Amino acid sequence: MAEKSSLHPAQLDYERQKRKDEMKQQVVTFALMIIFTIISFSMVIAEIDKLFVIPVIIVLAAVQVGFQLYYFMHMSHKGHELPAFMFYGGVFAAFLTILALIALVWW
Amino acid sequence: MSTMVATNKRSFGSVLWDYLTTVDHKKIAILYLVAGGFFFIVGGLEAMAIRWQLVTPMNDFVSAGLYNELITMHGTKMIFLAAMPLIFAFMNAVVPLQIGARDVAFPFLNSLGFWLFLFGGIMLNVGWITGGAADAGWTAYAPLSTTSPGEGVDYYVLGLQISGAGTLIGGINFLVTIVNMRAPGMTYMRMPLFTWTAFVASALILFAFPALTVGLFLMMFDRLFGSGFFDPNMGGNSVIWQHLFWIFGHPEVYILALPAFGIFSEIIATFSRKRLFGYSAMVFATVLIGFLGFMVWAHHMFTVGMGPAANSIFAVATMAIAIPTGIKIFNWLFTLWGGNIQINTAMLWSLGFIPTFTLGGMTGVMVAAASADYQFHDSYFVVAHFHYVIVGGVVFALFAATHYWWPKMFGKILNETLGKITFWFFFIGFHMTFFIQHFLGLMGMPRRYWVYKEGQGLDLGNAISTAGAFLMAIGTIVLLYNVIITSVKGEKVGGDPWGARTLEWAIPSPPPFYNFKQLPLVRGLDPLWIEKTEGRDGMTPAEPIGDIHMPNNSFLPFIMSLGFFIAGFGFIYQKYDLAWLSLVFIGMGIALGSMLMRSVKDDLGYHIHKEDLVKEAKE
Ligand SMILES: [Cu+2]
C-alpha cells in the first residue's frame, strides 16, 4: 500500500514494527502452505484409503484459500469490507445453489 | 443528434471511425442505445406478427413453424438484445457521472463488451436469413432444443454465448468502477439509487451469467459435437438444462428490474422536489432482492416433478421477495406524498409504473403458489404476468429514462407533447394487450400455440389484445418521430434542465469528454441539491485543476469480437462438413491475435494538459 512520506517518527516506528510482524506472518503461512502441499502429495503417494484422503485434502485446500485471502491478499485490512462481503455472499449463494441443484437432480 | 452537430465539420467517415474505436463511456452509451433500440423495434415487429396471427381463430397469417421462430426470437431478442443493452446504455451514460468519475475503470473492456454484445446479437438473427431462426422457445428447453433440426438453435447458442461474454465483461467493469472510482466524499451510503441498483445488478450479472455460460456450453456440445448431457438415452438428464437456465434466468429478471427501480427512484425524487423517502431502506431492499433472486429459480419448474417439499420451499422463498419489493413501492409513494410534484413525460411513466408493476407483482405471488401454478403453468396467465413485470417495470423505466436523461446525453429535451402522446398510446395499449390475457389464460388458452379454435370464448379477448398491440406500436412510432424532430429542431439546454439532485447534472449537457474538469467534493446524499440549497450554483471542487489522464481509442475490441463471430460460423457449420473448421481457426486466430497484440503493446493513454483546460474555460 502507498504510504504518505511525511510520517511522525513514532508513527514510523509503529509502521515498521507492524510491517515486520506482517512479514513474519507471511513467512509462517507460506511455510505452512508448503507443508500442507507436501502432506497432500505424500498421502496420495502412500495410497491411504480414498475415503480419508479426499476429505482431508479438501479441508487443507480450504484452509489454504483462507491463508491466501487473509495473509497474502490482505482481506483483513481496512477497506476490504466490501470485497469480503461480496466474497462470502457469493460463496453463500453458490453453495446453496449447488446444494439445491444436486439435491433436486440426483436425490 | 447533438454529437453530429458538435462534429459537423468532420466527415461521415471520421465520425464512424470515432464510434468504431471509441472507449468513451458516453459514446458507448449511445452505441448501446442505438443497437438496443434497433433490436427493440425488430422484436416489436415480431410481436406484431404474433398478435396478427392470433387476431382471429384458426388464422393462417404465418405457418406453425414460422410462429415458433417468431415467439422464440421475440422473447430472446427483447430480453438479451433490447432490455439488457438499453439498461447498459443508461448505466454507461449515467453511472460514471453520478459517482463523479472521469470514465469507467476499464474503458477498453467497456468497448469490448459492447462489440461482443452486438456481434452476438447479429449472430442470433442470422438464422432468419439462412433458413430458419431458433424455434425452441426463448428458454430453449431440452430435448426440444437439442433435437430441433437446422441451425436455428445453434445460432441461439453461439449468439448468446458471445453476447453473454460481453454482458459479463460489462458487469465486472461496473463493479470495479463503482467500488474504486467514486469521487472524494462519495461514500456507499451517498450513492444515488440508480448507481446502487446498477451495482447490485452488476453483481447479479457476475454470479448469474456463468450458469448460462455453462448451460450453453453443454448444449453446444450436445448439438454440435455429439455429447449427451441432456439426453437420457446416453445417461444425461434433460432437466439439468432447465435448472441451469433458470439459475441464470431468475436473477436475470432482477438484473433488468433493479436498474429500472433505480431509474424511477431518481425521477420520482427529482420531480417531487423531495429527497427519496427511506433511502437506506431502499438500499437494503435492493441488496436483499439481489440475494433472494438466487434462491427461487425452481419456481419456474413447479410442474417438472420436483416433489411437494421442494415446491413448497421455493414457493415460500419466492413470496418472500414481495417484502423488499413492497418496501420499494411504499417508499416511492411516500416520496410522492407531500412533494411539489411536477408531471412531465418521465414522471408520467413513473406514475404509470407503480400500479402496473404492482399488478405484475401480485400475479407473481399467485403463480408462486405452487399448487395454483399447476393451473397457471404454460397458460396466457403467465404470459400476462411476465409482460406486466418486464414491460410495466423495465420498458416503462427505459422510456422514462430516455426522456429524463436525453438532455444529459444529447443536450436537448425530447418534445414533451409528443412524449405524452407516446405515453398514453403505449400505456393504454399495454393494458389492453395484456390485462385481458390473464383471463384468456384462466380460460385455458395455452401459451406458444399458433392457433386457437372458434367458439371457445377466446375470440374477443384475442382481438382486443391485438388491437392494444397496435396502440403500443403507434406510441413507439411517435417516440421515434420525437427523437428525429428533437434532433433536428430541439433547442439546446443547460447542464441542469430539470432542477435535479445528483452529480450528473452538475456538468454541461452533453458533458465534455473528460466529464469533470475537477473532481467534485461530495458532502452528502443528493450532492448537487445540497450545494443548491446552500446557495452555490455548482459543486465545490475537491482538487486543483491539473492534467487529466485519458485512454486512447482502440479498434481492437471490434476486431476481437469479429473474430469470435467468424469462429461461431465455423463451429456451427462443421457439423455438416469439417472443412468449415477452418473458419474456427481463422476466427479464433483473429481474436487471440488481437488479445496478444493488446497484451504485448503498451497503451498508456495520453494527458489533457492543465494549460489547455484553463484556456478552454476562458473561451
Ligand atoms: Cu423467476
XYZ file of C-alpha atoms and ligand atoms in Angstrom:
727
model
C 0.000 0.000 0.000
C 1.183 3.501 -0.764
C 2.062 5.466 2.359
C 2.377 9.150 2.967
C 6.054 10.138 3.048
C 5.967 12.623 5.942
C 5.278 10.492 8.995
C 5.971 11.295 12.614
C 8.994 9.257 13.891
C 6.851 7.382 16.458
C 4.329 6.628 13.769
C 7.183 5.460 11.560
C 8.416 3.059 14.233
C 4.914 1.690 14.663
C 4.530 1.169 10.918
C 7.892 -0.569 10.769
C 7.001 -2.879 13.632
C 3.633 -3.681 12.010
C 5.265 -4.491 8.715
C 7.813 -6.686 10.432
C 5.028 -8.637 12.138
C 3.193 -8.981 8.887
C 6.290 -10.238 7.154
C 6.709 -12.851 9.893
C 3.116 -13.983 9.482
C 3.543 -14.255 5.744
C 6.666 -16.391 6.080
C 4.930 -18.656 8.590
C 1.827 -19.090 6.428
C 3.980 -19.666 3.379
C 5.832 -22.435 5.212
C 2.526 -23.892 6.388
C 1.159 -23.910 2.845
C 4.206 -25.802 1.592
C 3.830 -28.309 4.432
C 0.139 -28.764 3.575
C 1.049 -29.444 -0.024
C 3.678 -31.986 0.991
C 1.149 -33.697 3.285
C -1.403 -33.890 0.463
C 1.038 -35.349 -2.032
C 2.539 -37.836 0.394
C -0.913 -39.067 1.427
C -1.680 -39.842 -2.195
C 1.703 -41.454 -2.803
C 1.304 -43.590 0.359
C -2.009 -44.836 -1.080
C -4.006 -44.267 2.084
C -7.754 -45.022 1.910
C -9.553 -42.678 -0.503
C -12.396 -42.075 1.903
C -9.891 -40.461 4.262
C -7.609 -38.733 1.776
C -10.222 -36.841 -0.232
C -11.914 -35.012 2.696
C -8.549 -34.167 4.245
C -7.241 -32.711 1.006
C -10.426 -30.651 0.616
C -10.075 -29.279 4.154
C -6.398 -28.452 3.592
C -7.321 -26.715 0.352
C -9.991 -24.630 2.070
C -7.507 -23.572 4.768
C -5.013 -22.601 2.065
C -7.614 -20.442 0.350
C -8.180 -18.688 3.680
C -4.406 -18.143 4.125
C -4.170 -16.804 0.618
C -7.013 -14.353 1.092
C -6.147 -13.100 4.573
C -2.359 -13.139 4.685
C -1.362 -12.545 1.085
C -4.314 -10.603 -0.285
C -4.805 -8.580 2.926
C -8.529 -9.201 3.237
C -8.345 -8.491 6.980
C -7.086 -4.946 6.357
C -9.289 -1.889 6.451
C -11.141 -1.044 3.245
C -11.708 -4.675 2.315
C -15.134 -4.970 3.924
C -16.992 -4.833 0.637
C -14.868 -7.421 -1.200
C -15.209 -9.639 1.888
C -18.975 -9.161 1.896
C -19.227 -9.950 -1.801
C -16.909 -12.913 -1.395
C -18.907 -14.502 1.402
C -22.189 -13.516 -0.233
C -21.087 -15.220 -3.429
C -19.857 -18.322 -1.603
C -23.136 -18.479 0.326
C -25.323 -18.149 -2.794
C -23.177 -20.545 -4.834
C -23.134 -23.127 -2.011
C -26.913 -23.033 -1.621
C -27.426 -23.189 -5.380
C -25.124 -26.153 -5.926
C -26.508 -27.983 -2.907
C -30.107 -27.490 -4.047
C -29.253 -28.397 -7.629
C -27.594 -31.641 -6.564
C -30.467 -32.465 -4.219
C -33.117 -31.766 -6.852
C -31.475 -33.566 -9.747
C -29.767 -36.602 -8.229
C -31.549 -37.257 -4.967
C -28.032 14.167 -32.979
C -26.055 16.622 -30.978
C -22.870 14.686 -31.457
C -23.384 15.201 -35.162
C -23.942 18.911 -34.613
C -20.833 19.227 -32.490
C -18.754 17.485 -35.111
C -20.389 18.767 -38.282
C -17.042 19.883 -39.601
C -15.941 16.272 -39.745
C -16.709 13.822 -42.488
C -19.090 10.927 -42.003
C -16.189 8.512 -42.263
C -14.289 10.061 -39.396
C -17.379 10.075 -37.174
C -17.943 6.401 -37.993
C -14.313 5.594 -37.241
C -14.620 7.504 -33.982
C -17.568 5.368 -32.898
C -15.947 2.104 -34.049
C -12.880 2.785 -31.922
C -14.286 4.781 -29.022
C -13.602 3.861 -25.408
C -15.574 6.837 -24.027
C -18.435 5.602 -21.830
C -20.748 8.330 -23.129
C -20.274 7.279 -26.756
C -20.544 3.602 -25.845
C -23.831 4.526 -24.174
C -25.047 5.951 -27.492
C -23.923 2.795 -29.299
C -25.858 0.661 -26.804
C -28.872 2.935 -27.183
C -28.890 2.708 -30.976
C -28.250 -1.054 -31.124
C -30.692 -1.845 -28.305
C -33.297 0.447 -29.851
C -32.890 -1.286 -33.205
C -33.383 -4.747 -31.714
C -36.331 -3.407 -29.687
C -38.036 -2.360 -32.911
C -37.295 -5.659 -34.665
C -38.535 -7.571 -31.611
C -41.622 -5.357 -31.644
C -42.293 -6.229 -35.292
C -42.051 -9.913 -34.384
C -44.558 -9.281 -31.600
C -46.912 -7.599 -34.073
C -46.701 -10.650 -36.335
C -47.529 -12.901 -33.354
C -50.517 -10.757 -32.410
C -51.743 -10.578 -36.012
C -51.599 -14.371 -36.266
C -53.785 -14.594 -33.147
C -56.279 -11.877 -34.118
C -58.864 -14.405 -35.350
C -59.376 -18.128 -34.651
C -57.551 -20.584 -36.944
C -55.706 -17.735 -38.687
C -53.089 -18.633 -41.309
C -51.048 -15.425 -41.424
C -47.900 -17.392 -40.548
C -47.171 -21.114 -40.565
C -46.777 -23.080 -37.345
C -43.019 -23.357 -37.838
C -42.572 -19.654 -38.505
C -44.743 -18.897 -35.467
C -42.355 -20.930 -33.295
C -39.452 -18.930 -34.674
C -41.295 -15.670 -34.052
C -42.070 -16.369 -30.382
C -38.544 -17.662 -29.754
C -36.832 -14.730 -31.394
C -39.236 -12.188 -29.861
C -38.520 -13.397 -26.333
C -34.786 -13.872 -26.774
C -34.364 -10.569 -28.563
C -36.389 -8.479 -26.130
C -34.543 -9.818 -23.075
C -30.961 -10.176 -24.323
C -30.731 -7.728 -27.212
C -33.147 -4.952 -26.257
C -33.719 -4.709 -22.495
C -30.163 -5.623 -21.411
C -28.295 -3.277 -23.771
C -30.742 -0.437 -23.148
C -30.147 -0.825 -19.408
C -26.416 -0.843 -20.211
C -26.890 2.291 -22.293
C -28.141 4.239 -19.298
C -25.668 2.630 -16.926
C -22.877 3.782 -19.235
C -24.324 7.220 -19.761
C -25.098 7.960 -16.136
C -23.251 5.858 -13.537
C -19.731 7.321 -14.061
C -21.231 10.818 -13.927
C -23.299 10.053 -10.819
C -20.248 8.909 -8.869
C -18.121 11.802 -10.138
C -15.719 9.718 -12.242
C -13.986 10.639 -15.498
C -14.603 7.252 -17.088
C -15.240 3.631 -16.171
C -12.459 1.557 -14.620
C -11.698 -0.385 -17.823
C -12.611 1.719 -20.881
C -11.154 -0.857 -23.296
C -13.225 -3.661 -21.767
C -16.275 -1.430 -21.904
C -15.914 -1.157 -25.653
C -15.161 -4.889 -25.947
C -18.365 -5.635 -24.009
C -20.415 -3.628 -26.467
C -18.943 -5.162 -29.610
C -19.268 -8.688 -28.256
C -22.921 -7.974 -27.479
C -23.535 -6.548 -30.956
C -21.839 -9.376 -32.863
C -23.586 -11.932 -30.649
C -26.881 -10.204 -31.347
C -26.285 -10.262 -35.087
C -25.328 -13.935 -34.860
C -28.632 -14.742 -33.122
C -30.521 -13.204 -36.025
C -28.515 -14.740 -38.857
C -30.843 -17.738 -38.707
C -33.578 -15.586 -40.231
C -31.523 -15.355 -43.429
C -30.022 -18.844 -43.605
C -33.337 -20.665 -43.490
C -34.783 -20.804 -40.014
C -34.161 -18.938 -36.764
C -34.221 -20.600 -33.346
C -37.608 -22.192 -32.701
C -37.396 -23.920 -29.312
C -38.768 -21.048 -27.221
C -36.613 -18.392 -25.555
C -35.995 -20.878 -22.719
C -34.721 -23.496 -25.235
C -35.768 -26.473 -23.116
C -34.056 -29.754 -23.910
C -34.811 -32.133 -25.606
C -36.808 -29.850 -27.947
C -33.780 -27.600 -28.411
C -31.241 -30.411 -28.712
C -33.285 -32.155 -31.410
C -34.542 -29.091 -33.296
C -33.398 -29.515 -36.928
C -31.403 -26.949 -38.906
C -29.059 -24.340 -37.452
C -31.595 -22.042 -35.737
C -30.847 -23.202 -32.184
C -27.108 -23.293 -32.973
C -27.297 -19.590 -33.741
C -29.174 -19.119 -30.471
C -26.457 -20.957 -28.523
C -23.440 -19.300 -30.165
C -25.072 -15.865 -30.343
C -26.000 -15.869 -26.666
C -22.590 -17.211 -25.721
C -20.824 -14.335 -27.484
C -23.180 -11.598 -26.313
C -23.241 -13.125 -22.812
C -19.456 -12.778 -22.604
C -19.906 -9.107 -23.456
C -22.506 -8.667 -20.722
C -20.286 -10.398 -18.164
C -17.412 -8.101 -19.079
C -19.691 -5.082 -18.782
C -20.939 -6.197 -15.360
C -17.425 -6.692 -13.974
C -16.425 -3.309 -15.341
C -19.247 -1.553 -13.499
C -18.494 -3.381 -10.248
C -14.890 -2.211 -10.313
C -15.884 1.280 -11.418
C -18.328 1.765 -8.565
C -16.018 0.245 -5.938
C -12.920 2.181 -6.975
C -13.779 5.358 -8.814
C -16.171 7.299 -6.603
C -15.366 10.984 -6.155
C -13.983 12.228 -2.807
C -16.758 12.081 -0.212
C -18.985 9.751 -2.222
C -19.427 7.001 0.370
C -21.545 3.959 -0.393
C -24.477 5.394 1.500
C -24.303 8.618 -0.501
C -24.531 6.888 -3.872
C -27.653 7.734 -5.878
C -30.096 4.849 -6.076
C -29.539 4.280 -9.794
C -25.850 3.705 -9.081
C -26.736 1.375 -6.219
C -29.084 -0.683 -8.369
C -26.550 -0.753 -11.220
C -24.017 -2.008 -8.679
C -26.214 -4.822 -7.372
C -27.341 -5.700 -10.914
C -23.667 -5.973 -11.941
C -23.022 -8.327 -9.019
C -26.002 -10.405 -10.171
C -24.544 -10.496 -13.692
C -21.248 -11.697 -12.255
C -22.878 -14.571 -10.371
C -25.766 -15.454 -12.711
C -24.237 -15.388 -16.200
C -21.740 -18.201 -15.553
C -24.722 -20.574 -15.095
C -25.966 -19.601 -18.550
C -22.476 -19.926 -19.990
C -22.186 -23.467 -18.630
C -25.658 -24.399 -19.860
C -24.944 -23.036 -23.332
C -21.628 -24.891 -23.496
C -23.301 -28.169 -22.630
C -25.990 -27.528 -25.216
C -23.390 -26.586 -27.809
C -21.630 -29.923 -27.250
C -24.930 -31.825 -27.347
C -25.953 -30.224 -30.626
C -22.642 -29.905 -32.431
C -20.248 -32.498 -31.048
C -22.499 -35.452 -30.205
C -22.325 -35.364 -26.417
C -25.363 -36.327 -24.331
C -25.543 -34.070 -21.273
C -29.262 -33.551 -21.754
C -30.008 -36.897 -23.432
C -31.367 -39.582 -21.045
C -30.573 -42.302 -23.613
C -26.902 -41.529 -23.146
C -27.114 -41.203 -19.376
C -27.792 -37.473 -19.385
C -30.654 -35.554 -17.829
C -32.740 -33.044 -19.754
C -33.990 -31.305 -16.601
C -30.450 -30.077 -15.849
C -30.794 -27.579 -18.694
C -33.933 -26.171 -17.073
C -32.115 -25.789 -13.762
C -29.082 -24.116 -15.306
C -31.249 -21.865 -17.444
C -33.355 -20.681 -14.513
C -30.433 -20.378 -12.073
C -29.412 -17.724 -14.560
C -32.925 -16.780 -15.698
C -34.466 -15.653 -12.469
C -31.584 -13.355 -11.415
C -31.769 -12.030 -14.984
C -35.212 -10.623 -14.158
C -33.619 -8.606 -11.347
C -30.645 -7.647 -13.485
C -33.258 -5.842 -15.583
C -35.696 -4.790 -12.875
C -33.280 -3.390 -10.271
C -31.812 -0.682 -12.546
C -35.405 0.068 -13.577
C -36.231 0.644 -9.902
C -33.181 2.885 -9.701
C -34.361 4.944 -12.676
C -37.776 5.510 -11.101
C -36.197 6.398 -7.760
C -34.180 9.164 -9.438
C -37.116 10.511 -11.423
C -39.670 10.417 -8.605
C -37.314 12.178 -6.179
C -36.364 14.826 -8.760
C -39.893 15.731 -9.792
C -41.338 15.557 -6.281
C -38.638 18.024 -5.210
C -38.014 15.772 -2.224
C -35.221 13.569 -1.074
C -36.040 9.911 -1.727
C -38.083 8.580 1.189
C -36.385 5.785 3.120
C -33.088 5.851 1.210
C -31.370 3.285 3.433
C -34.416 1.003 3.332
C -34.295 1.247 -0.466
C -30.630 0.224 -0.488
C -31.334 -2.622 1.918
C -34.279 -3.808 -0.201
C -32.109 -3.710 -3.340
C -29.395 -5.873 -1.763
C -31.976 -8.237 -0.286
C -33.707 -8.706 -3.644
C -30.280 -9.431 -5.092
C -29.726 -12.245 -2.595
C -33.221 -13.707 -2.722
C -33.099 -13.667 -6.519
C -30.691 -16.618 -6.415
C -32.805 -18.794 -4.184
C -36.049 -19.026 -6.120
C -35.192 -20.303 -9.598
C -37.144 -23.560 -9.307
C -40.461 -21.669 -9.184
C -40.312 -21.862 -12.989
C -40.296 -25.654 -12.694
C -43.103 -26.477 -10.257
C -44.702 -28.878 -12.744
C -41.472 -30.690 -13.613
C -41.939 -33.153 -10.746
C -39.575 -31.957 -8.032
C -41.962 -33.099 -5.324
C -44.055 -31.194 -2.777
C -41.192 -30.450 -0.352
C -39.018 -28.706 -2.946
C -42.042 -26.943 -4.425
C -43.072 -25.574 -1.018
C -39.585 -24.302 -0.183
C -39.277 -22.481 -3.488
C -42.838 -21.143 -3.239
C -42.204 -19.598 0.188
C -38.816 -18.191 -0.854
C -40.444 -16.614 -3.903
C -43.218 -14.992 -1.918
C -40.579 -13.525 0.413
C -39.391 -11.329 -2.463
C -42.705 -9.488 -2.282
C -41.498 -7.953 1.007
C -38.485 -5.930 -0.209
C -40.399 -5.092 -3.386
C -43.289 -3.840 -1.268
C -40.832 -1.714 0.735
C -39.834 -0.075 -2.518
C -43.385 0.570 -3.699
C -44.290 2.233 -0.382
C -41.122 4.314 -0.404
C -41.970 5.677 -3.841
C -45.478 6.518 -2.665
C -44.112 8.255 0.448
C -41.642 10.169 -1.702
C -44.562 11.470 -3.731
C -46.591 12.259 -0.618
C -46.388 15.928 0.178
C -43.966 16.546 -2.649
C -44.101 19.503 -5.007
C -44.963 17.208 -7.889
C -44.255 18.211 -11.469
C -45.854 15.909 -14.027
C -43.932 15.582 -17.268
C -43.311 12.620 -19.553
C -40.652 10.973 -17.409
C -42.896 11.374 -14.374
C -45.939 10.000 -16.263
C -44.041 6.796 -16.995
C -43.042 6.579 -13.339
C -46.582 7.127 -12.094
C -47.866 4.596 -14.645
C -45.251 2.136 -13.486
C -46.365 1.952 -9.850
C -49.842 0.401 -10.351
C -48.743 -1.613 -13.408
C -45.804 -3.199 -11.654
C -47.853 -3.807 -8.525
C -50.285 -5.826 -10.648
C -47.379 -7.812 -12.085
C -46.058 -8.419 -8.569
C -49.458 -9.561 -7.378
C -49.868 -12.119 -10.165
C -46.283 -13.082 -9.348
C -47.320 -14.113 -5.846
C -50.240 -16.010 -7.429
C -48.023 -18.053 -9.764
C -45.574 -18.544 -6.880
C -48.222 -20.584 -5.062
C -47.056 -23.975 -6.284
C -50.418 -25.732 -6.123
C -52.187 -22.945 -8.033
C -49.342 -22.867 -10.527
C -50.378 -26.268 -11.857
C -53.377 -24.367 -13.242
C -51.479 -21.287 -14.456
C -48.418 -23.047 -15.855
C -47.794 -22.532 -19.579
C -51.033 -20.601 -19.970
C -51.538 -16.996 -21.073
C -51.800 -16.079 -17.388
C -48.030 -16.479 -17.165
C -47.573 -14.530 -20.396
C -49.639 -11.691 -18.913
C -47.690 -11.855 -15.628
C -44.230 -11.546 -17.063
C -45.209 -8.863 -19.536
C -46.595 -6.823 -16.637
C -43.261 -7.206 -14.879
C -40.908 -6.754 -17.824
C -42.857 -4.171 -19.830
C -44.596 -2.494 -16.887
C -41.340 -2.443 -14.941
C -38.401 -2.420 -17.304
C -39.713 -0.971 -20.574
C -41.603 1.804 -18.778
C -38.336 2.586 -16.973
C -36.424 2.679 -20.250
C -38.940 5.116 -21.733
C -38.806 7.222 -18.566
C -35.003 7.188 -18.600
C -34.966 8.135 -22.273
C -36.942 11.277 -21.510
C -35.123 12.034 -18.253
C -31.519 11.596 -19.411
C -31.903 12.560 -23.092
C -30.913 16.180 -22.343
C -27.820 14.930 -20.476
C -26.813 12.632 -23.331
C -27.661 14.873 -26.282
C -28.148 18.373 -24.880
C -31.805 18.686 -25.912
C -35.124 17.907 -24.215
C -37.389 15.499 -26.102
C -40.652 17.147 -27.130
C -42.994 16.946 -24.125
C -46.288 16.917 -26.067
C -45.131 14.072 -28.297
C -43.758 12.343 -25.216
C -47.140 12.457 -23.504
C -48.846 11.169 -26.662
C -46.402 8.245 -26.683
C -47.120 7.557 -23.035
C -50.905 7.464 -23.348
C -50.914 5.328 -26.517
C -48.413 2.894 -25.060
C -49.900 2.794 -21.581
C -53.481 2.177 -22.724
C -52.317 -0.183 -25.461
C -50.215 -2.134 -22.989
C -53.086 -2.741 -20.580
C -55.429 -3.604 -23.458
C -52.978 -6.155 -24.774
C -52.006 -7.876 -21.574
C -54.730 -7.385 -18.959
C -57.166 -9.500 -20.970
C -54.521 -12.196 -21.326
C -54.867 -13.019 -17.612
C -58.406 -14.121 -18.345
C -57.519 -15.861 -21.602
C -55.060 -17.872 -19.527
C -57.600 -18.660 -16.838
C -59.969 -19.818 -19.578
C -57.313 -22.308 -20.586
C -55.563 -20.755 -23.567
C -52.055 -22.282 -23.619
C -49.046 -20.153 -24.500
C -46.927 -20.816 -27.615
C -49.827 -22.324 -29.651
C -50.082 -20.782 -33.082
C -53.894 -21.112 -33.414
C -56.959 -21.472 -31.231
C -60.394 -22.784 -32.142
C -63.546 -20.785 -32.693
C -66.348 -20.836 -30.143
C -64.225 -21.364 -27.054
C -64.716 -17.846 -25.772
C -61.211 -16.790 -26.794
C -62.070 -14.743 -29.908
C -62.982 -11.386 -28.410
C -60.147 -11.379 -25.889
C -57.556 -12.060 -28.550
C -58.976 -9.391 -30.840
C -58.780 -6.808 -28.018
C -55.257 -7.930 -27.237
C -54.155 -7.432 -30.848
C -55.806 -4.003 -31.009
C -53.822 -2.981 -27.925
C -50.597 -4.090 -29.577
C -51.265 -1.642 -32.393
C -51.698 1.201 -29.905
C -48.294 0.329 -28.416
C -46.812 0.339 -31.911
C -48.252 3.809 -32.566
C -46.773 5.051 -29.295
C -43.347 3.723 -30.273
C -43.533 5.306 -33.738
C -44.410 8.666 -32.163
C -41.333 8.304 -29.931
C -39.125 7.653 -32.974
C -40.593 10.731 -34.666
C -39.968 12.642 -31.448
C -36.292 11.636 -31.448
C -35.870 12.785 -35.046
C -37.733 16.065 -34.675
C -35.891 16.878 -31.435
C -32.509 16.189 -33.034
C -33.370 18.495 -35.923
C -35.313 21.268 -34.233
C -34.871 20.903 -30.492
C -33.343 23.748 -28.524
C -30.133 23.377 -26.592
C -30.495 23.221 -22.834
C -28.067 23.855 -19.999
C -26.476 21.370 -17.648
C -29.398 21.090 -15.249
C -32.711 21.430 -17.118
C -34.800 19.568 -14.513
C -33.516 21.223 -11.346
C -32.194 17.819 -10.356
C -30.290 16.493 -7.372
C -27.430 14.228 -8.429
C -23.918 14.809 -9.772
C -24.541 14.157 -13.471
C -26.489 17.427 -13.619
C -23.591 19.466 -12.234
C -21.734 19.402 -15.571
C -22.685 20.681 -19.058
C -25.034 18.747 -21.378
C -23.680 16.837 -23.207
C -20.693 16.526 -20.858
C -17.143 17.240 -22.089
C -15.250 14.053 -22.945
C -13.309 14.212 -19.662
C -16.597 14.679 -17.692
C -15.298 16.624 -14.687
C -12.598 19.252 -15.075
C -12.024 18.982 -11.334
C -13.379 16.064 -9.360
C -16.263 17.307 -7.192
C -16.341 17.162 -3.406
C -19.410 15.213 -2.303
C -20.897 16.352 1.007
C -23.946 14.125 1.290
C -26.748 12.326 -0.463
C -28.048 14.319 -3.461
C -24.792 16.331 -3.618
C -25.901 18.883 -6.215
C -29.086 19.598 -4.269
C -27.061 20.261 -1.104
C -24.933 22.827 -2.922
C -28.021 24.448 -4.423
C -29.812 24.771 -1.085
C -26.707 26.436 0.305
C -26.749 28.998 -2.472
C -23.852 27.770 -4.609
C -24.531 27.097 -8.256
C -22.179 24.167 -8.716
C -20.071 21.605 -6.965
C -17.102 22.564 -4.835
C -14.026 21.047 -6.483
C -12.030 18.516 -4.486
C -8.782 19.146 -6.351
C -6.981 21.960 -8.193
C -7.056 21.989 -11.986
C -4.415 19.568 -13.227
C -3.506 17.276 -16.089
C -6.190 14.706 -16.891
C -5.188 11.229 -17.972
C -7.305 9.782 -20.793
C -7.318 6.360 -22.503
C -6.552 6.002 -26.222
C -9.183 4.851 -28.689
C -8.796 1.312 -29.967
C -10.084 -0.714 -32.889
C -9.075 -3.996 -31.227
C -12.404 -4.652 -29.421
C -14.202 -4.601 -32.768
C -11.646 -6.935 -34.369
C -11.673 -9.298 -31.398
C -15.476 -9.571 -31.467
C -15.424 -10.050 -35.222
C -13.007 -12.934 -34.697
C -15.377 -14.706 -32.297
C -18.245 -14.012 -34.690
C -16.409 -15.717 -37.570
C -15.394 -18.625 -35.339
C -19.051 -19.054 -34.397
C -19.978 -19.860 -38.003
C -17.168 -22.372 -38.154
C -18.437 -24.131 -35.008
C -21.963 -24.344 -36.416
C -21.272 -25.493 -39.974
C -18.540 -28.009 -39.126
C -21.412 -30.345 -38.242
C -22.085 -30.677 -41.985
C -18.558 -30.533 -43.306
C -15.333 -30.466 -41.295
C -13.811 -28.067 -43.833
C -15.744 -25.337 -42.023
C -13.373 -25.836 -39.080
C -11.009 -23.579 -40.993
C -13.327 -20.702 -40.035
C -12.849 -21.606 -36.375
C -9.083 -21.349 -36.808
C -9.303 -18.085 -38.730
C -11.771 -16.524 -36.288
C -10.016 -17.659 -33.135
C -6.718 -16.618 -34.711
C -8.033 -13.110 -35.226
C -9.475 -12.931 -31.700
C -6.476 -14.416 -29.893
C -4.081 -12.471 -32.104
C -5.685 -9.177 -31.162
C -5.620 -10.228 -27.497
C -1.909 -10.915 -27.834
C -1.409 -7.560 -29.506
C -3.262 -5.838 -26.675
C -1.109 -7.667 -24.128
C 2.317 -7.009 -25.560
C 1.819 -3.461 -26.796
C 1.800 -0.866 -24.033
C -1.034 1.611 -24.395
C -0.544 4.250 -21.752
C -3.123 6.766 -22.966
C -2.477 10.486 -23.095
C -2.869 13.611 -20.958
C -5.033 16.664 -21.409
C -2.785 19.441 -20.201
C -3.717 21.838 -17.478
C -2.996 24.847 -19.708
C -5.463 23.631 -22.343
C -8.171 23.170 -19.711
C -7.631 26.691 -18.395
C -7.618 28.143 -21.921
C -10.821 26.279 -22.756
C -12.527 27.684 -19.677
C -11.722 31.255 -20.774
C -13.211 30.852 -24.241
Cu -38.413 -16.364 -11.598
